[in-house]
mmCIF file of C-alpha atoms and ligand atoms in Angstrom:
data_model
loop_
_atom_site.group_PDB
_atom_site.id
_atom_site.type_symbol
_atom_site.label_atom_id
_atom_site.label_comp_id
_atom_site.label_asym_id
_atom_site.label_seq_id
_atom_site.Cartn_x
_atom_site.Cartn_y
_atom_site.Cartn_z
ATOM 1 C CA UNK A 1 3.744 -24.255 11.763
ATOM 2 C CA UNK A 2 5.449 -20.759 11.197
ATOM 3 C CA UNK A 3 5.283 -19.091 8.461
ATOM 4 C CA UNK A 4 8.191 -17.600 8.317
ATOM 5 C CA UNK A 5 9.981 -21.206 7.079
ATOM 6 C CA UNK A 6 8.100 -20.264 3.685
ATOM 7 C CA UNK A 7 10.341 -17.277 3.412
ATOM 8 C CA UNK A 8 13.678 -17.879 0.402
ATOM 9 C CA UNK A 9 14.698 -14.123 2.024
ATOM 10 C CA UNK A 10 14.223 -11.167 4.021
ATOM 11 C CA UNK A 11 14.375 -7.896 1.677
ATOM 12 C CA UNK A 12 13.270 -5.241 4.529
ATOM 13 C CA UNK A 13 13.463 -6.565 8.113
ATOM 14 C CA UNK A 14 11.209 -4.668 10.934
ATOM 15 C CA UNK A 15 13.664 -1.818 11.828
ATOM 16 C CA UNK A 16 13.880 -0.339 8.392
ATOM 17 C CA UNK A 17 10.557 -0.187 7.973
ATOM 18 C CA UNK A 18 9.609 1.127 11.049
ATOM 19 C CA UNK A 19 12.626 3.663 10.666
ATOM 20 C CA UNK A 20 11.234 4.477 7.009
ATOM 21 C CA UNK A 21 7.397 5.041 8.815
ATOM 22 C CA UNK A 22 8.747 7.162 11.147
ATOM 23 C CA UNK A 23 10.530 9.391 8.699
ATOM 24 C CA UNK A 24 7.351 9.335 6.160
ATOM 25 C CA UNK A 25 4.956 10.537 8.984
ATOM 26 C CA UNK A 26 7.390 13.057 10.001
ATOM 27 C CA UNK A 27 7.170 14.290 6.349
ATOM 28 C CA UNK A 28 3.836 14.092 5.926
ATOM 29 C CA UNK A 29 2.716 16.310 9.179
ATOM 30 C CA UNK A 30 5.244 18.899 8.057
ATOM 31 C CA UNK A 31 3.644 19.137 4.239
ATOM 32 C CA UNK A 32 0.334 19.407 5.408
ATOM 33 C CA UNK A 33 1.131 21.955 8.284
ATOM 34 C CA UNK A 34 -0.939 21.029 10.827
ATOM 35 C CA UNK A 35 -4.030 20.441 8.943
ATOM 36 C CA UNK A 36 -6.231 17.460 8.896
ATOM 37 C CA UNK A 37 -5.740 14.672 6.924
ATOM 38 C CA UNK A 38 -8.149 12.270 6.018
ATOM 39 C CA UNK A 39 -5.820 8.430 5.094
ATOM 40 C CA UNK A 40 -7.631 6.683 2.582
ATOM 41 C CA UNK A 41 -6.425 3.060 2.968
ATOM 42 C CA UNK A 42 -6.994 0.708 0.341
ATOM 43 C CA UNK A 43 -7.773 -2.931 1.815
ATOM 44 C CA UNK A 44 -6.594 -5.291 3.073
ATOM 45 C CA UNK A 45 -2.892 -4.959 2.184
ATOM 46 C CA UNK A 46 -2.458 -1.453 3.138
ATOM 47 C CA UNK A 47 -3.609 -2.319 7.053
ATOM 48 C CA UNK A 48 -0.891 -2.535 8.984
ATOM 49 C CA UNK A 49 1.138 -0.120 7.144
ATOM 50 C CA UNK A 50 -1.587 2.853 7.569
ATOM 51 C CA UNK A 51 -1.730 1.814 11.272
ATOM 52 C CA UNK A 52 1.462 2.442 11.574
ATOM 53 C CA UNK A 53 2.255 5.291 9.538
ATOM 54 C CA UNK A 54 -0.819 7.071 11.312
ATOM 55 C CA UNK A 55 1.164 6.758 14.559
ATOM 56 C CA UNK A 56 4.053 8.747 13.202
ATOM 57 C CA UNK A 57 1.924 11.829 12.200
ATOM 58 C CA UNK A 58 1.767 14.389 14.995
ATOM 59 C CA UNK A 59 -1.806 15.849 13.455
ATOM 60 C CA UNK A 60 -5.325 15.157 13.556
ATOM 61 C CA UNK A 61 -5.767 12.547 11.288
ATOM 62 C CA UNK A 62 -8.822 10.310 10.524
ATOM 63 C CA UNK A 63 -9.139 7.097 8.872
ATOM 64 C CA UNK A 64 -11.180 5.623 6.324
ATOM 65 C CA UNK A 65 -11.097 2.287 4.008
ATOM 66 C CA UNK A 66 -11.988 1.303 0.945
ATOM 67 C CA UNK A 67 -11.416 -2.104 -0.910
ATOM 68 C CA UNK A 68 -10.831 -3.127 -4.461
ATOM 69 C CA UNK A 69 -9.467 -6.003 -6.121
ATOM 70 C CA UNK A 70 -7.234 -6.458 -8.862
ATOM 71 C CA UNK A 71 -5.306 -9.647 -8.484
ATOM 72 C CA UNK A 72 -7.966 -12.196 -7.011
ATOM 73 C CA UNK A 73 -5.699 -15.068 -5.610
ATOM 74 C CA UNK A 74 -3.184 -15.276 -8.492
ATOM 75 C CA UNK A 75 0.765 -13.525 -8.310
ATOM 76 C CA UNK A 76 -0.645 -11.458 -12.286
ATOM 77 C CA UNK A 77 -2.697 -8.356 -12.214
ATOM 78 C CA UNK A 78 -5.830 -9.508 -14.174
ATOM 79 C CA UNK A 79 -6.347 -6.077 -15.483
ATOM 80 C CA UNK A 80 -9.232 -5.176 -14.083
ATOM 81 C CA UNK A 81 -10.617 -3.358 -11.028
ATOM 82 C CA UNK A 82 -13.535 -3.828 -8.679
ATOM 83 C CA UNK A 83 -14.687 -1.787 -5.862
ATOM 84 C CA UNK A 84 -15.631 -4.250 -2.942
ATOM 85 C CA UNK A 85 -16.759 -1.823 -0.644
ATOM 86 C CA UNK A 86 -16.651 2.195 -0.685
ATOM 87 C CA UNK A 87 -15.646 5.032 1.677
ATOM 88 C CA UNK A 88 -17.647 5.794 4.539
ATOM 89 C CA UNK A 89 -16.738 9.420 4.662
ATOM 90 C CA UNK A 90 -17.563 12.196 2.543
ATOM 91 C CA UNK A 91 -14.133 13.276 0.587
ATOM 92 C CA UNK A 92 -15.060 16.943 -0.575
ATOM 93 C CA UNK A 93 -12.812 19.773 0.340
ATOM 94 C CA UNK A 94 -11.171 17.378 2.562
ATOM 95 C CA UNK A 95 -7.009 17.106 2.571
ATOM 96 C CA UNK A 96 -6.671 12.966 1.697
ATOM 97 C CA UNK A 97 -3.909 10.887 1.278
ATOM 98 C CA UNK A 98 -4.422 7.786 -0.404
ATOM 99 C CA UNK A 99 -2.514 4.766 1.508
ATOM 100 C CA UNK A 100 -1.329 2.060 -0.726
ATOM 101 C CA UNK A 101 0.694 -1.627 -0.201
ATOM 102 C CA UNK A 102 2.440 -1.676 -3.338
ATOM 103 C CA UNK A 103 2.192 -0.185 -6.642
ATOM 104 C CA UNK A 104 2.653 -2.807 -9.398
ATOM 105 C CA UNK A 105 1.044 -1.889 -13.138
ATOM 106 C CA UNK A 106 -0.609 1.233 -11.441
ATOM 107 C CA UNK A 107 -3.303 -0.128 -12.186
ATOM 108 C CA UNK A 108 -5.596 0.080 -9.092
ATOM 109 C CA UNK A 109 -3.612 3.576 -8.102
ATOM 110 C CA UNK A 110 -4.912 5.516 -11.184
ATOM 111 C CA UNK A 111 -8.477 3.989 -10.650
ATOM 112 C CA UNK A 112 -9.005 4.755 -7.338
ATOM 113 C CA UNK A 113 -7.695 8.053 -7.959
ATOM 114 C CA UNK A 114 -9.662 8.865 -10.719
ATOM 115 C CA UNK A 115 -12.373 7.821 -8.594
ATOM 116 C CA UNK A 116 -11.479 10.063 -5.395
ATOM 117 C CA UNK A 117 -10.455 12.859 -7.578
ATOM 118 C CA UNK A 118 -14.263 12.903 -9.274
ATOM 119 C CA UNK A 119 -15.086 13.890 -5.140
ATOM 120 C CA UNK A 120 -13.534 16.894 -5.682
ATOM 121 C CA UNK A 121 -11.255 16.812 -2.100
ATOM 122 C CA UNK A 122 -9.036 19.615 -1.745
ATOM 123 C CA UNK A 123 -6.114 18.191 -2.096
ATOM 124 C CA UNK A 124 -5.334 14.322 -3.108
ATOM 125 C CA UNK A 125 -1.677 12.752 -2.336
ATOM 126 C CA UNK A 126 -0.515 9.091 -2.843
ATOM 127 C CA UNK A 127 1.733 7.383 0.076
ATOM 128 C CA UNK A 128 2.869 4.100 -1.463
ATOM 129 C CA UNK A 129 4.834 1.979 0.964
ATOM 130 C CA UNK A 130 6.281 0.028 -1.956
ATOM 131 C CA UNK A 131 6.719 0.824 -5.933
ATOM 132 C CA UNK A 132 7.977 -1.518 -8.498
ATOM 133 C CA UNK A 133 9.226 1.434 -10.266
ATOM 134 C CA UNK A 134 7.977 0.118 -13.919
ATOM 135 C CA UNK A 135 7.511 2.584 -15.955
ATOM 136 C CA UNK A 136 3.605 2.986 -14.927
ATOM 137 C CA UNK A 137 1.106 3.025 -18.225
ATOM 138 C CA UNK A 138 -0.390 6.152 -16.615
ATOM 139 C CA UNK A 139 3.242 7.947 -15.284
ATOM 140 C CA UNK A 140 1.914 7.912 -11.805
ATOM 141 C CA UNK A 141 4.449 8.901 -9.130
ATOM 142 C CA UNK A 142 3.381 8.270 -6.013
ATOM 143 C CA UNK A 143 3.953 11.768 -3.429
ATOM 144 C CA UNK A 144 5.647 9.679 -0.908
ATOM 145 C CA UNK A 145 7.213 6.104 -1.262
ATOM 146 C CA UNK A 146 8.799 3.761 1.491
ATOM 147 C CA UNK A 147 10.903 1.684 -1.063
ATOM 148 C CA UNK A 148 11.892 0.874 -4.413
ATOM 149 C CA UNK A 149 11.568 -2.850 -5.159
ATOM 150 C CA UNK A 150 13.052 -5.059 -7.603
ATOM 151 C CA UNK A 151 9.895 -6.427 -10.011
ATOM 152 C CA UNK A 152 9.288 -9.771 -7.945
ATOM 153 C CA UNK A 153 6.906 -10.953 -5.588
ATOM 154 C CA UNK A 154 7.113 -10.018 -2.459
ATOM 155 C CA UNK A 155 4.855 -11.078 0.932
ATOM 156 C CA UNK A 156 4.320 -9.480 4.574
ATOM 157 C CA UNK A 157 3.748 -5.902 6.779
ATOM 158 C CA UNK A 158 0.114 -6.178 4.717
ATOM 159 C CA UNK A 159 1.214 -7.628 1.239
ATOM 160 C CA UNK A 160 -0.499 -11.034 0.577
ATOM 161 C CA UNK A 161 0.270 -14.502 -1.489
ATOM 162 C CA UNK A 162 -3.580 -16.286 -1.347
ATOM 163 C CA UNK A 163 -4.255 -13.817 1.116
ATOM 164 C CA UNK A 164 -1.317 -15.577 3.740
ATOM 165 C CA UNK A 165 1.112 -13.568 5.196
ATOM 166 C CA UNK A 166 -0.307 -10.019 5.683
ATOM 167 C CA UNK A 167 0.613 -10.616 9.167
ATOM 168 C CA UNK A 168 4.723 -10.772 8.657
ATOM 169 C CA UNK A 169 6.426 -8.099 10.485
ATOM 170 C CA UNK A 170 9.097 -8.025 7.644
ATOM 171 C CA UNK A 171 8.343 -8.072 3.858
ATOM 172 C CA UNK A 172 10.407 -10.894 1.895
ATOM 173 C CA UNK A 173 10.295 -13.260 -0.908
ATOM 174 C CA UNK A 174 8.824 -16.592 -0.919
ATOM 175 C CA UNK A 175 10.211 -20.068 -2.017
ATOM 176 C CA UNK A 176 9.391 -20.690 -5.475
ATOM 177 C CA UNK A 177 7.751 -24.382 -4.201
ATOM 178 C CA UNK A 178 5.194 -22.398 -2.366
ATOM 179 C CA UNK A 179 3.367 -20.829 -5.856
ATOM 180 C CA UNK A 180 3.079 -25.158 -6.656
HETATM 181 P P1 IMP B 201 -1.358 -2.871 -9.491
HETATM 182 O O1 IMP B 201 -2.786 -2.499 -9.755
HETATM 183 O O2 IMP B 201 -0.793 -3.754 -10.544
HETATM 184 O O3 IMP B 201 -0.471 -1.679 -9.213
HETATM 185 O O4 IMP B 201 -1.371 -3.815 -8.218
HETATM 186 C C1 IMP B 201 -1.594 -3.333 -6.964
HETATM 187 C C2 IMP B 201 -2.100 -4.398 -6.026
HETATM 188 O O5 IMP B 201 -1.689 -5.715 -6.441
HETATM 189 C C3 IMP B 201 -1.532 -4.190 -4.658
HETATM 190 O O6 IMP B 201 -2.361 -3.350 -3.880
HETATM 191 C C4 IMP B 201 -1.403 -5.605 -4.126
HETATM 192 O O7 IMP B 201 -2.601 -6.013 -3.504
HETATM 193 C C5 IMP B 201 -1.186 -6.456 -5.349
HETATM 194 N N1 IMP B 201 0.253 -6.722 -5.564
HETATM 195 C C6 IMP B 201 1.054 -6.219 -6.530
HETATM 196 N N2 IMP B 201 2.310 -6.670 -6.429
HETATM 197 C C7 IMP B 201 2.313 -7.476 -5.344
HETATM 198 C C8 IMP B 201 3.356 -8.249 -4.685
HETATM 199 O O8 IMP B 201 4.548 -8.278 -5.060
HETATM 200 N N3 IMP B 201 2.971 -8.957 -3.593
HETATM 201 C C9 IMP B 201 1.689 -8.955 -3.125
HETATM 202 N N4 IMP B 201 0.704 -8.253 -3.696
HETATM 203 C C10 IMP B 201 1.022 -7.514 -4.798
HETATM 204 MG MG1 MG B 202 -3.357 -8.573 -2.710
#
């Protein structure tokens, strides 16, 4: 049974977002000079993304997790935010950039961030791999962005529908009849 049959369309196919990781990570080990960066990726959706994106910086970088949840199994923010599990590593005077999926409302950016910020690290950046460009109740911009996507719902490279299809290489759009 492939998944990919559950796909209407394809909106970034594997070489443009591996091109658009390369480029970030370039980016990113320039800004930070050298330095040591600690990615802060938020779970699950921001996986395979981080993995990759920690590949294309040329600096010592280390790796920690942290899971929240916002949407439970529905395609609606719920408005609400829950920490599920917290960092392991101690975030003072350290250089960390927060890795997200997708920002939708903003909503689980600016709480995480307010939470991270309260650590008092040295520096705090935001790579988002997607943003839905609404105008964001909070006017968060996120340092670094992949792409700008339409306001839909979109699946794969980490982004979920019921938690299915993290594991697409591509991101697309599912058939409507799958949400039935
Ligand atoms: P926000 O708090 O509304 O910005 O939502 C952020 C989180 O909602 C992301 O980290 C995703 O887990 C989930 N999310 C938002 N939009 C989508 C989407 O289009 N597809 C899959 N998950 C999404
Ligand atoms: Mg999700």
């Amino acid at each position: 049974m492939s998944i990919r049959n559950d796909i209407e369309r394809v909106l970034i196919n594997e070489q443009q977002l591996h091109d658009r990781v390369i480029t970030l990570g370039e980016r990113i080990a320039q800004d930070y000079g050298g330095r040591p960066l600690l990615l802060v990726g938020v779970l699950k959706g921001a996986v395979p993304f981080l993995a990759d994106l920690a590949r294309a910086i040329d600096a010592p970088v280390e790796m920690d997790f942290m899971a929240v949840s916002s949407y439970g199994n529905s395609t609606h923010s719920q408005g609400y935010v829950r920490i599920l599990k917290d960092l392991d590593d101690i975030v003072i005077d350290r250089d960390v950039l927060l890795v997200e999926d997708i920002i939708d409302t903003g909503l689980t950016l600016s709480y995480v961030l307010d939470l991270l910020r309260q650590r008092a690290p040295a520096s705090l950046r935001v790579c988002a791999l997607l943003d839905k460009q609404k105008v964001h109740a909070k006017h968060l911009h996120p340092d670094y962005t992949g792409f700008p996507v339409e306001d839909e719902f979109v699946v794969g490279y980490g982004l979920d529908y019921a938690q299915r299809y993290r594991n697409l290489p591509f991101i697309g759009v599912l058939k409507p009849e799958i949400y039935r």
